[in-house]
Short mmCIF file of C-alpha atoms in Angstrom, two decimals:
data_model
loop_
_atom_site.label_atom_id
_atom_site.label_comp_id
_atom_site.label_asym_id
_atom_site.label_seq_id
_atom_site.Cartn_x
_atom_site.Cartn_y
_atom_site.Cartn_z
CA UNK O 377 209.34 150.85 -60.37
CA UNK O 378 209.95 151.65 -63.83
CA UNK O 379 213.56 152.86 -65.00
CA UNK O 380 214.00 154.37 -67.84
CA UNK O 381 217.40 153.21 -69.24
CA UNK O 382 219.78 153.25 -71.94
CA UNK O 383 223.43 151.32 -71.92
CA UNK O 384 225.13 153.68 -72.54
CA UNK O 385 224.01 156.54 -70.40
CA UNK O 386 226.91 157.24 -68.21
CA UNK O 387 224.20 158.63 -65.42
CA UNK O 388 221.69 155.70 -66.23
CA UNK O 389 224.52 153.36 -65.04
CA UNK O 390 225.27 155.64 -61.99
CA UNK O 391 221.66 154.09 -60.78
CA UNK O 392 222.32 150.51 -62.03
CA UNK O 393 225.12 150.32 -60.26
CA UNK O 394 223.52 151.32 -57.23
CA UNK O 395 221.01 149.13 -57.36
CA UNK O 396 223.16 146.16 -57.94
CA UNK O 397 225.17 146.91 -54.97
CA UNK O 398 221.38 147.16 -52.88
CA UNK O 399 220.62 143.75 -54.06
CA UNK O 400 217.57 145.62 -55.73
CA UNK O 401 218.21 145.08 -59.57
CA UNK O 402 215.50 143.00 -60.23
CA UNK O 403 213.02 145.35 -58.78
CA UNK O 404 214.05 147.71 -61.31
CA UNK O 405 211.76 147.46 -64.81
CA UNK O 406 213.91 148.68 -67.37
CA UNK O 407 212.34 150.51 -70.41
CA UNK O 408 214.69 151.89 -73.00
CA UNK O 409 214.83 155.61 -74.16
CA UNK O 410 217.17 157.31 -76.63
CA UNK O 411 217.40 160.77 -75.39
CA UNK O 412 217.88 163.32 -78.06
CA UNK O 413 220.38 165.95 -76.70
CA UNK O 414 219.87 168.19 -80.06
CA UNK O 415 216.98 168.26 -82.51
CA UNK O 416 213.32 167.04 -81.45
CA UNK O 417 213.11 165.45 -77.79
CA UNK O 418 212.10 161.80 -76.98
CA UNK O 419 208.21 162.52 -76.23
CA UNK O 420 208.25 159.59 -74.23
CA UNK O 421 211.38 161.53 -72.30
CA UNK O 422 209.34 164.26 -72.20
CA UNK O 423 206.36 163.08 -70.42
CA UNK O 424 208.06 162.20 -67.60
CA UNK O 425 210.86 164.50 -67.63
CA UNK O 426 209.79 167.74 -69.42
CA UNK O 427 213.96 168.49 -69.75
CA UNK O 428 214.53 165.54 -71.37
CA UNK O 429 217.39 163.45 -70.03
CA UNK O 430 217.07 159.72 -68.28
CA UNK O 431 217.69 158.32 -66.19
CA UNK O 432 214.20 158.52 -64.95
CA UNK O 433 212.25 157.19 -62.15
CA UNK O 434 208.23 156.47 -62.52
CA UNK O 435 207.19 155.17 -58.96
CA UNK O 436 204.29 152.99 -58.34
CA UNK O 437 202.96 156.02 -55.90
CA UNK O 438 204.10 159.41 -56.46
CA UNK O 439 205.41 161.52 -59.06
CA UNK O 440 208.21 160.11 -61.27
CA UNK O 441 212.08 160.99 -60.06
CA UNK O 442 214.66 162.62 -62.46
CA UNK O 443 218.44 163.03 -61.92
CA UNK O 444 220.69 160.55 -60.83
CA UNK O 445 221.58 162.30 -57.77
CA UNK O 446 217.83 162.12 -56.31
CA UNK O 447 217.79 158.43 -57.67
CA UNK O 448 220.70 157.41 -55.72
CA UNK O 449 219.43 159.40 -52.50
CA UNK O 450 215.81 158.02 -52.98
CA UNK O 451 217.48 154.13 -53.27
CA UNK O 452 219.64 154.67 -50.44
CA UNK O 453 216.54 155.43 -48.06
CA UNK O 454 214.08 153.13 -49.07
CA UNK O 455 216.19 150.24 -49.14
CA UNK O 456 217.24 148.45 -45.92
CA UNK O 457 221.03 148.76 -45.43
CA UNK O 458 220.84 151.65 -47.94
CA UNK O 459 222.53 154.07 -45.59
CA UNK O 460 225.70 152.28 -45.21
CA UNK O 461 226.43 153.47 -49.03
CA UNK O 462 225.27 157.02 -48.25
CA UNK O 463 224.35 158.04 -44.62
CA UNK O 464 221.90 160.16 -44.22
CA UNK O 465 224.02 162.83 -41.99
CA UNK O 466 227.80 163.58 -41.29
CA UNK O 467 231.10 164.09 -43.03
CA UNK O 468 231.09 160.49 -44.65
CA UNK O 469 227.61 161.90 -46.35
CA UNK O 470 229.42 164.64 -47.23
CA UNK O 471 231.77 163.36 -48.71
CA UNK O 472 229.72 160.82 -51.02
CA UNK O 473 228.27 164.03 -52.14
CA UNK O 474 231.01 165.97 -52.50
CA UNK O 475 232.95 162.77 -55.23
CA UNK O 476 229.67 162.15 -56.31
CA UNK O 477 228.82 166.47 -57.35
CA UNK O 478 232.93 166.53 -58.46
CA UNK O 479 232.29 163.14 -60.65
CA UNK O 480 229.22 164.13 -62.67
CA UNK O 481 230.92 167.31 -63.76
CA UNK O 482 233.25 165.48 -65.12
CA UNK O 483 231.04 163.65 -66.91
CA UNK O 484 229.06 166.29 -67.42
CA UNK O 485 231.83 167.86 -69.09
CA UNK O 486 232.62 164.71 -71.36
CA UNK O 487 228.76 164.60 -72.68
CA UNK O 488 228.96 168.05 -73.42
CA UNK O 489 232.28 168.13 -75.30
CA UNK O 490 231.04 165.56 -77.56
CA UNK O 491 227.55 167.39 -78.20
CA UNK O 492 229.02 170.44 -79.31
CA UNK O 493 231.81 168.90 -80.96
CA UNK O 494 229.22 166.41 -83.43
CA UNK O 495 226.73 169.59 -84.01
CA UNK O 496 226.84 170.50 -87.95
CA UNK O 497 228.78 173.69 -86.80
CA UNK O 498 231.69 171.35 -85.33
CA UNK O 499 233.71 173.10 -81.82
CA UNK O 500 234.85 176.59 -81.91
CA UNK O 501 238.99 175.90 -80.33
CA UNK O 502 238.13 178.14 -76.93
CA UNK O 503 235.37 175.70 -75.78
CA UNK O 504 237.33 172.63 -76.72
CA UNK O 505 240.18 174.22 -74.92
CA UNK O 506 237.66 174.70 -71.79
CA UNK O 507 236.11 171.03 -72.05
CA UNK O 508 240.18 169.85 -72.30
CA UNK O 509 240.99 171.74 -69.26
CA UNK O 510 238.77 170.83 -66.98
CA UNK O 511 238.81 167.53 -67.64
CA UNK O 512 242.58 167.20 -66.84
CA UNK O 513 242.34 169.18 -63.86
CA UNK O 514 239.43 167.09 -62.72
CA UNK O 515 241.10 163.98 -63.43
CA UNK O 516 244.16 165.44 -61.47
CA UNK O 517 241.75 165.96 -58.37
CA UNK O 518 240.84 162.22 -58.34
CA UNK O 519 244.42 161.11 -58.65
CA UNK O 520 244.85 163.17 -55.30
CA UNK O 521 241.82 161.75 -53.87
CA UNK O 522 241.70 158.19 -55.58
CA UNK O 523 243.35 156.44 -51.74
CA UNK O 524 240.47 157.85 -50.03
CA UNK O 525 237.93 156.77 -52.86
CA UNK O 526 239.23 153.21 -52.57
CA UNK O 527 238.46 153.20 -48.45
CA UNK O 528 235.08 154.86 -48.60
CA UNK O 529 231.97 152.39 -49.14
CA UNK O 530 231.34 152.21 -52.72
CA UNK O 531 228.26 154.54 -52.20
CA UNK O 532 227.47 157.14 -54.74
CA UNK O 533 231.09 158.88 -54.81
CA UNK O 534 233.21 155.90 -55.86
CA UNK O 535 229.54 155.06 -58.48
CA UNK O 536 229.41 158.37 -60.12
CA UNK O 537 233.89 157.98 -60.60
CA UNK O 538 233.76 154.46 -61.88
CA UNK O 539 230.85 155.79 -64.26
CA UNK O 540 233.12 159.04 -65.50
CA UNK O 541 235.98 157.01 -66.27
CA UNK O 542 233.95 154.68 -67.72
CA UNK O 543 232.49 157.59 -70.12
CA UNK O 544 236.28 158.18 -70.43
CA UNK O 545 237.48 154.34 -71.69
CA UNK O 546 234.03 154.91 -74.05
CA UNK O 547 234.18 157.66 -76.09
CA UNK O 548 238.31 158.55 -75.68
CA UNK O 549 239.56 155.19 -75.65
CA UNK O 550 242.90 156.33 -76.89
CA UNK O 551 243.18 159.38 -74.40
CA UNK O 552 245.85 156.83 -72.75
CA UNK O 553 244.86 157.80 -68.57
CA UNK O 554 245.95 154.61 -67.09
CA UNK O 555 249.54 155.75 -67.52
CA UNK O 556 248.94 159.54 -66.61
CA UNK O 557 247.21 158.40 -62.91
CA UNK O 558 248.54 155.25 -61.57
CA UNK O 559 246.48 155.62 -58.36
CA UNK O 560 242.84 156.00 -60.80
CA UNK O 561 244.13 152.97 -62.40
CA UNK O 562 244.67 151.34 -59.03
CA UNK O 563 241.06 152.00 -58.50
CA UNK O 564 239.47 151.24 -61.49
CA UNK O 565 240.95 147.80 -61.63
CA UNK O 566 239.49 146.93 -58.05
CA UNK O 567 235.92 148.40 -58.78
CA UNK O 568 235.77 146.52 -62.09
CA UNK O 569 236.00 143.17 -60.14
CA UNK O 570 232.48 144.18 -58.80
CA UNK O 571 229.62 142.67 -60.16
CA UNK O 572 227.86 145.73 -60.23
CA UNK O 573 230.01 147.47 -62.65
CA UNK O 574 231.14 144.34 -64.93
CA UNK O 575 226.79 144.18 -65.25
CA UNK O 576 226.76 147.53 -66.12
CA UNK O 577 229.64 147.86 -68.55
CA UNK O 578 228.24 150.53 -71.65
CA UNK O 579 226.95 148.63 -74.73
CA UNK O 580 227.06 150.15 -77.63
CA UNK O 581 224.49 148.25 -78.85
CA UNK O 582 223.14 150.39 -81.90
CA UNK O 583 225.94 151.97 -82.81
CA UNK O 584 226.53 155.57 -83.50
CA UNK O 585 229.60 157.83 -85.25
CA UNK O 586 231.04 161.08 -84.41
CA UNK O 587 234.55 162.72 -84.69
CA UNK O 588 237.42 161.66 -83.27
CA UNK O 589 237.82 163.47 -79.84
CA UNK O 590 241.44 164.20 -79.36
CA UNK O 591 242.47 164.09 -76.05
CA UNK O 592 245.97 162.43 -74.38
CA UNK O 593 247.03 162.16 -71.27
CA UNK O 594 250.89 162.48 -70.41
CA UNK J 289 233.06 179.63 -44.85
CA UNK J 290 234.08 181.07 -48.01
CA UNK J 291 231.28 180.88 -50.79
CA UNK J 292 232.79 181.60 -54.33
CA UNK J 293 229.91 184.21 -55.40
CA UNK J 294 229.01 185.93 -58.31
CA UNK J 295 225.85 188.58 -58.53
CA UNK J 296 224.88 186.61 -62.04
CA UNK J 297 224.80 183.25 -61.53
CA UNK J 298 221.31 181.69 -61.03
CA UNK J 299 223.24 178.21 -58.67
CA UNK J 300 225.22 180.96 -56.48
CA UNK J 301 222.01 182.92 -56.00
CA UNK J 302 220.39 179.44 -54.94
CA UNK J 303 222.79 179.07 -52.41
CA UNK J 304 222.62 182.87 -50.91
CA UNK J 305 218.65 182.53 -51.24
CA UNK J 306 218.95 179.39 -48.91
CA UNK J 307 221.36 181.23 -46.53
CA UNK J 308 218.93 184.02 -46.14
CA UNK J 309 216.20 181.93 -45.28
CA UNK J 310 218.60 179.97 -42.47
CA UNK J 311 219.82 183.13 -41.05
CA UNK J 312 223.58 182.50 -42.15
CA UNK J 313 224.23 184.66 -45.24
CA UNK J 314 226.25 186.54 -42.30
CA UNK J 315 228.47 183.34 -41.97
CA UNK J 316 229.63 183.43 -44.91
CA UNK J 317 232.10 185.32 -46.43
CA UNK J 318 231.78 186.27 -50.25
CA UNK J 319 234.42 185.78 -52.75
CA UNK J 320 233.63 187.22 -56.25
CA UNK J 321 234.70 185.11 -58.61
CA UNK J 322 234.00 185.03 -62.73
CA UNK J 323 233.34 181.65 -64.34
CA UNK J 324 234.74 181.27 -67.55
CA UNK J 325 232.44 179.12 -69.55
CA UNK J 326 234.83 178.64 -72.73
CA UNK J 327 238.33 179.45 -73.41
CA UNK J 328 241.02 179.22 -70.00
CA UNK J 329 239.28 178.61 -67.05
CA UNK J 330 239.21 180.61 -64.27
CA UNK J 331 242.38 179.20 -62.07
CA UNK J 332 241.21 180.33 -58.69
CA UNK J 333 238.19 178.62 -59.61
CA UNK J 334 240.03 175.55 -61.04
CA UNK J 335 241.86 175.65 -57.92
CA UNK J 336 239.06 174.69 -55.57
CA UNK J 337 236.52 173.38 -58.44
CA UNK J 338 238.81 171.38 -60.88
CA UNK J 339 235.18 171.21 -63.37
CA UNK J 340 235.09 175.31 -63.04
CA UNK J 341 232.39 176.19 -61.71
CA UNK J 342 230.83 178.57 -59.24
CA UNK J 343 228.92 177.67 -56.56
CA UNK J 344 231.60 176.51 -54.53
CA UNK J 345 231.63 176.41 -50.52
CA UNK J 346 235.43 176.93 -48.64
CA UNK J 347 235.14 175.06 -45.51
CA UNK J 348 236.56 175.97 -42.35
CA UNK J 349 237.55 172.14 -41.87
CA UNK J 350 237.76 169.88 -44.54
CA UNK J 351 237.32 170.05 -48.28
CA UNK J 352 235.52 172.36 -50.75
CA UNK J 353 232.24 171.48 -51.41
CA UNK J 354 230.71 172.20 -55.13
CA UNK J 355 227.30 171.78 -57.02
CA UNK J 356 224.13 173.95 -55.07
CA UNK J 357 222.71 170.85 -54.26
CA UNK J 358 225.22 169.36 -52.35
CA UNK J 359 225.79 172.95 -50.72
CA UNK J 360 222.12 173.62 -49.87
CA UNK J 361 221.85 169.95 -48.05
CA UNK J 362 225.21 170.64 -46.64
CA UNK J 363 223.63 174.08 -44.87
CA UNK J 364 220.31 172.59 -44.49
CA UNK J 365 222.25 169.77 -42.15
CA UNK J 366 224.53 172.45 -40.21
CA UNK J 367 222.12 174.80 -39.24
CA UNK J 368 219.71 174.43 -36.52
CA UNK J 369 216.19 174.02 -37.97
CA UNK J 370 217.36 173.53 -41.31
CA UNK J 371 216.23 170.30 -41.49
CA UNK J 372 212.66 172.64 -41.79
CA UNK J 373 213.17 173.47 -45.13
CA UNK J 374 214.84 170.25 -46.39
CA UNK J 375 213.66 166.80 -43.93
CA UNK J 376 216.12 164.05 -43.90
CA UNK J 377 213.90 161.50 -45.15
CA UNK J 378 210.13 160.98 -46.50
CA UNK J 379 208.37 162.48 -49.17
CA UNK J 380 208.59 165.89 -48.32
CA UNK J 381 212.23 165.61 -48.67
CA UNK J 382 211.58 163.31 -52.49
CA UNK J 383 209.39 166.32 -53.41
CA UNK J 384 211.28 169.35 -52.09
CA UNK J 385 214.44 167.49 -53.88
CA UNK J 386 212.44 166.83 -57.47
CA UNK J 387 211.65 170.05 -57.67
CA UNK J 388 214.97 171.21 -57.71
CA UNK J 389 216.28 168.93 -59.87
CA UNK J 390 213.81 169.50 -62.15
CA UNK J 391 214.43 173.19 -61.72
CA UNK J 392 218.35 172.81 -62.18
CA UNK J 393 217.71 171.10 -65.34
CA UNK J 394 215.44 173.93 -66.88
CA UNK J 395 218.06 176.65 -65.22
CA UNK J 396 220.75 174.52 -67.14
CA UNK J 397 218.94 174.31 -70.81
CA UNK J 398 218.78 178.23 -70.26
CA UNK J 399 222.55 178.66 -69.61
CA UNK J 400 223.32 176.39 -72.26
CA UNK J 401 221.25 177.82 -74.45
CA UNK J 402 223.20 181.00 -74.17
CA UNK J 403 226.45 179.73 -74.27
CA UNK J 404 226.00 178.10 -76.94
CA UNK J 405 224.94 181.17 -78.51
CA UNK J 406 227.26 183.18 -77.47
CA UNK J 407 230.19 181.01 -78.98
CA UNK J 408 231.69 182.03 -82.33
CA UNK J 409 230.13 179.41 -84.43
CA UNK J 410 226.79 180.43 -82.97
CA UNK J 411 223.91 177.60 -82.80
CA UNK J 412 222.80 175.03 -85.01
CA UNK J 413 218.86 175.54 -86.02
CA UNK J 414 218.16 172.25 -84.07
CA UNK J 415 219.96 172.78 -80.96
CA UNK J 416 217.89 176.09 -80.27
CA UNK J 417 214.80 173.81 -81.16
CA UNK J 418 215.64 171.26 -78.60
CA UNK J 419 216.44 174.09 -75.71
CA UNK J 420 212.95 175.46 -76.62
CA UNK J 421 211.10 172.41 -76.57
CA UNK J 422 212.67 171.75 -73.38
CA UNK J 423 211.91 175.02 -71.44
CA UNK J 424 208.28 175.05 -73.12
CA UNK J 425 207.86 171.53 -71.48
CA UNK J 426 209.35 172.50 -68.52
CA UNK J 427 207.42 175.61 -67.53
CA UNK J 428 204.20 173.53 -68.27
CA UNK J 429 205.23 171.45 -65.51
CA UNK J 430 205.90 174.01 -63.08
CA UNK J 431 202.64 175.69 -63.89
CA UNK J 432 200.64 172.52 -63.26
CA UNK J 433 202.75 172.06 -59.88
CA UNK J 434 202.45 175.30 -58.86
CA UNK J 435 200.05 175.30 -56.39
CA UNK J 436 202.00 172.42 -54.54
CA UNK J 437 205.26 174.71 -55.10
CA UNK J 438 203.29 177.30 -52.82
CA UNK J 439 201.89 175.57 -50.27
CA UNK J 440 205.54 173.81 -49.87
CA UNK J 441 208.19 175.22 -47.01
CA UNK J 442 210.16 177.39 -49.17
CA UNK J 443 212.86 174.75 -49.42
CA UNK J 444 215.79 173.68 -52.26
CA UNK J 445 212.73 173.03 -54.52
CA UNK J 446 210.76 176.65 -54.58
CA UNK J 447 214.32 178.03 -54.08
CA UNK J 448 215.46 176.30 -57.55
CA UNK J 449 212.25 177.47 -58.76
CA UNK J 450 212.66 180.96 -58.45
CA UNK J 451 216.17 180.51 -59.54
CA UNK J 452 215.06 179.54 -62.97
CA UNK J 453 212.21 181.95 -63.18
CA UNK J 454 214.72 184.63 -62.41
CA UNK J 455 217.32 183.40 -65.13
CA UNK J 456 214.15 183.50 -67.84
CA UNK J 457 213.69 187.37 -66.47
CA UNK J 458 217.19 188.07 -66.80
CA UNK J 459 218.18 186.85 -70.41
CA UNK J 460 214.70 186.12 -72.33
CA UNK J 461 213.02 189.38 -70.64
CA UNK J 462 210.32 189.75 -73.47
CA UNK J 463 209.34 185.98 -73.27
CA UNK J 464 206.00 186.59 -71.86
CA UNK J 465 205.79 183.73 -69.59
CA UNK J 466 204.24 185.23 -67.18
CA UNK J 467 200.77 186.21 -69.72
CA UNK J 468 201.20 182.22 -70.53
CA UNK J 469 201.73 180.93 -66.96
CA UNK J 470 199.09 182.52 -64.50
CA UNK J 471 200.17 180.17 -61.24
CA UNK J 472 203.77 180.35 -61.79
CA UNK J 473 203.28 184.17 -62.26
CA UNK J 474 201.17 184.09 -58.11
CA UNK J 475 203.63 181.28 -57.25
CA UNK J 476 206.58 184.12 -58.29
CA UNK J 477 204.87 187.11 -56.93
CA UNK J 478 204.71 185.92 -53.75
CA UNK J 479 208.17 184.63 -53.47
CA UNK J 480 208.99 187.88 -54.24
CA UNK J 481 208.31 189.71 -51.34
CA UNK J 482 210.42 187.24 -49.44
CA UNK J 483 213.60 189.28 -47.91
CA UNK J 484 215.56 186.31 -49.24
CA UNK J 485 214.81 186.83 -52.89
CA UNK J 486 214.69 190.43 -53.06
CA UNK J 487 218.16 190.54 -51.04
CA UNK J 488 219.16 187.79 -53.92
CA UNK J 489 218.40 190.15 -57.00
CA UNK J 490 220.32 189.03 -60.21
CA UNK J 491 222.56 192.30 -61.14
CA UNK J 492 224.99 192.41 -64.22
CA UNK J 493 226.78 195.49 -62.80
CA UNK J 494 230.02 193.95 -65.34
CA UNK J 495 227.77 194.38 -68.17
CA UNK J 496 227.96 191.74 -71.01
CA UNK J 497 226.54 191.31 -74.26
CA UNK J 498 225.59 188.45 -76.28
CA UNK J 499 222.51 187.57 -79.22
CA UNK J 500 218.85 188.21 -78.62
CA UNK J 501 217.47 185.20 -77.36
CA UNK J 502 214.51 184.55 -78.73
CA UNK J 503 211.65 182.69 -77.06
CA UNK J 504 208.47 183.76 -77.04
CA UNK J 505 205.43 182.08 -75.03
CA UNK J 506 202.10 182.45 -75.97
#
C-alpha cells in the first residue's frame, strides 16, 4: 500500500499513528505530497484524489482510499487485532467516532483559520472571531471529556485529539493551553510517551511563513 | 432523538435522506437550527456541537453525536436492516464509504467556496481557481463512477452523491453540469424519483443572498 504523506499533515499523522499502534508501519510506502490548499492543485493529489487533500490511500487491489476517517476504519478491519482500537459495533464504536468526528473539526477548524488568515486578502475580524470561538469551546469539550479519553483504547478518538493538539503546539505554540486545561495536559503528556506519536511528531522540514495567529488561552 | 435540522444544509439533508430510506425520519424529532459560519456562533449549536455545526444527533441515552458520517453509520447500526445499505465490513462497505467521502469533500469545496465569497474581503483570484479545479476534477470522477454509483444499494455513498449534486443545483444553478456529465445526469434522474430525495428537497424559505458564483462546465 502506498500512503501518500506529508509531516506535517495533522490528518496524515492521524493514519501514522494508527498504523504504528497496528504494528503495520512498515507496510505502509510513504510517498510525499505537498497539497496546495489555494492556487493550482498537486496533479499528483489530484489523480488520486480529484479534491485534493492527503492523506491518501492507493491499494494494491481496488480503488485508492481518501479521508482519514475511511483510512482508520479500513486499517482497523483488515488488520488482525484491529478492532480492539475501533470495534466494529456498539457504544465504545460510537464513541471512537464520536472524539474522533469532534477532533477533526477542531482541526479542521485550525487548518482553515490559517488558510484564510495567509490568503493575500488577510481575515475579515467575524471569521477570525468564529475560528477563535469554536476552538475554545471545542477545547472546553475535551477538558470535560479528557478522563474518559485517557480510559478508552487509544483507537481513532484519543488519535485524531493527540493529532489536534498537536496542530495546536504547531502552528499556536504560544496560545499557552497547558495551563487553561490541566486534564488535556494530563493526557497529552501520557500519549506522548507512545511510540506512535513521538514517531510521528510534525517536521517542519521545508519550512514555510505565515502571520502570527493570535490566540491565548486563560 | 433530536436531529439539529436545517432545510439548507446539504450534511443535514444526508442524514434525513438516510432516515427516509430506513423508515425512521418519524423517529426523529426536528430541531431547526441556523449555523453561523462566521461571526458568533450559534450557542444552541455550540452547546451540543462545540465546532458549530449542524448535523448533530440528540440521543435519548448518551452523548450527542456530530459529523453525517458518524450519524449515518450510527442509524445504519440501530436500525434493523440497516446494515443493507451500509455492511459492517468488506468492500461493499470500503466502496459505499469512498464514495461519500469523496462526495463530502466536493460538497465541502462548494460550501467553502461560498463562504469564502460571501465574507467581506471576498476571494482571492487563486482560491476560486483551486475550488474550481477541485469540483471540475471531482465531477469527472463521479461521472466515470457513475454507473457503479447506480448499480450500488442506495447507501452513505449515492446518498453523499446526491447531496453534492443537489448543493451544485442550489448555488451554481446555471453551471451546466448536467450537458457536461451525461451518467451523473441518469445516475441523478433516477435518484430522483426516490421518495427519500424528493421528501429531502433543498428549500431556502429564509431567503439569503450572496455573489454569483460562477462556474461554468462545458
Amino acid at each position: 500500500m502506498i500512503l501518500m504523506w506529508s509531516p506535517k499533515s495533522p490528518f496524515v499523522r492521524k493514519v501514522m499513528i494508527l498504523a504504528h499502534e497496528l504494528g503495520i508501519a512498515e507496510a505502509l510506502a510513504l510517498q510525499r505530497e505537498v497539497a496546495v490548499p489555494r492556487g493550482v492543485p498537486n496533479p499528483a493529489i489530484l489523480a488520486v484524489n480529484p479534491l485534493g487533500k492527503i492523506p491518501a490511500l492507493i491499494r494494491d487491489e481496488g480503488p485508492a482510499l481518501i479521508g482519514s476517517a475511511q483510512i482508520l476504519d479500513y486499517l482497523c478491519e483488515i488488520t488482525p487485532g484491529g478492532r480492539a482500537l475501533l470495534p466494529a459495533s456498539g457504544e465504545a464504536r460510537v464513541m471512537q467516532l464520536r472524539w474522533q468526528a469532534l477532533a477533526d473539526q477542531l482541526t479542521e477548524v485550525l487548518l482553515d483559520w490559517r488558510i484564510a488568515a495567509t490568503g493575500p486578502l488577510g481575515i475579515d475580524a467575524a471569521r477570525r472571531a468564529s475560528f477563535e470561538a469554536k476552538t475554545r469551546a471545542g477545547m472546553a469539550l475535551f477538558e470535560a471529556e479528557a478522563p474518559l479519553l485517557r480510559a478508552a483504547p487509544f483507537g481513532p478518538g484519543p488519535i485524531a485529539l493527540t493529532c489536534a493538539l498537536g496542530q495546536l503546539d504547531f502552528r499556536y505554540p504560544d496560545c499557552g493551553w497547558r495551563a487553561a486545561f490541566p486534564a488535556l495536559t494530563r493526557f497529552a503528556a501520557e500519549t506522548a510517551g507512545r511510540p506512535s506519536v513521538a514517531a510521528t511528531a510534525i517536521v517542519n522540514d521545508q519550512g514555510d511563513s505565515g502571520p502570527d495567529l493570535q490566540l491565548t488561552f486563560e
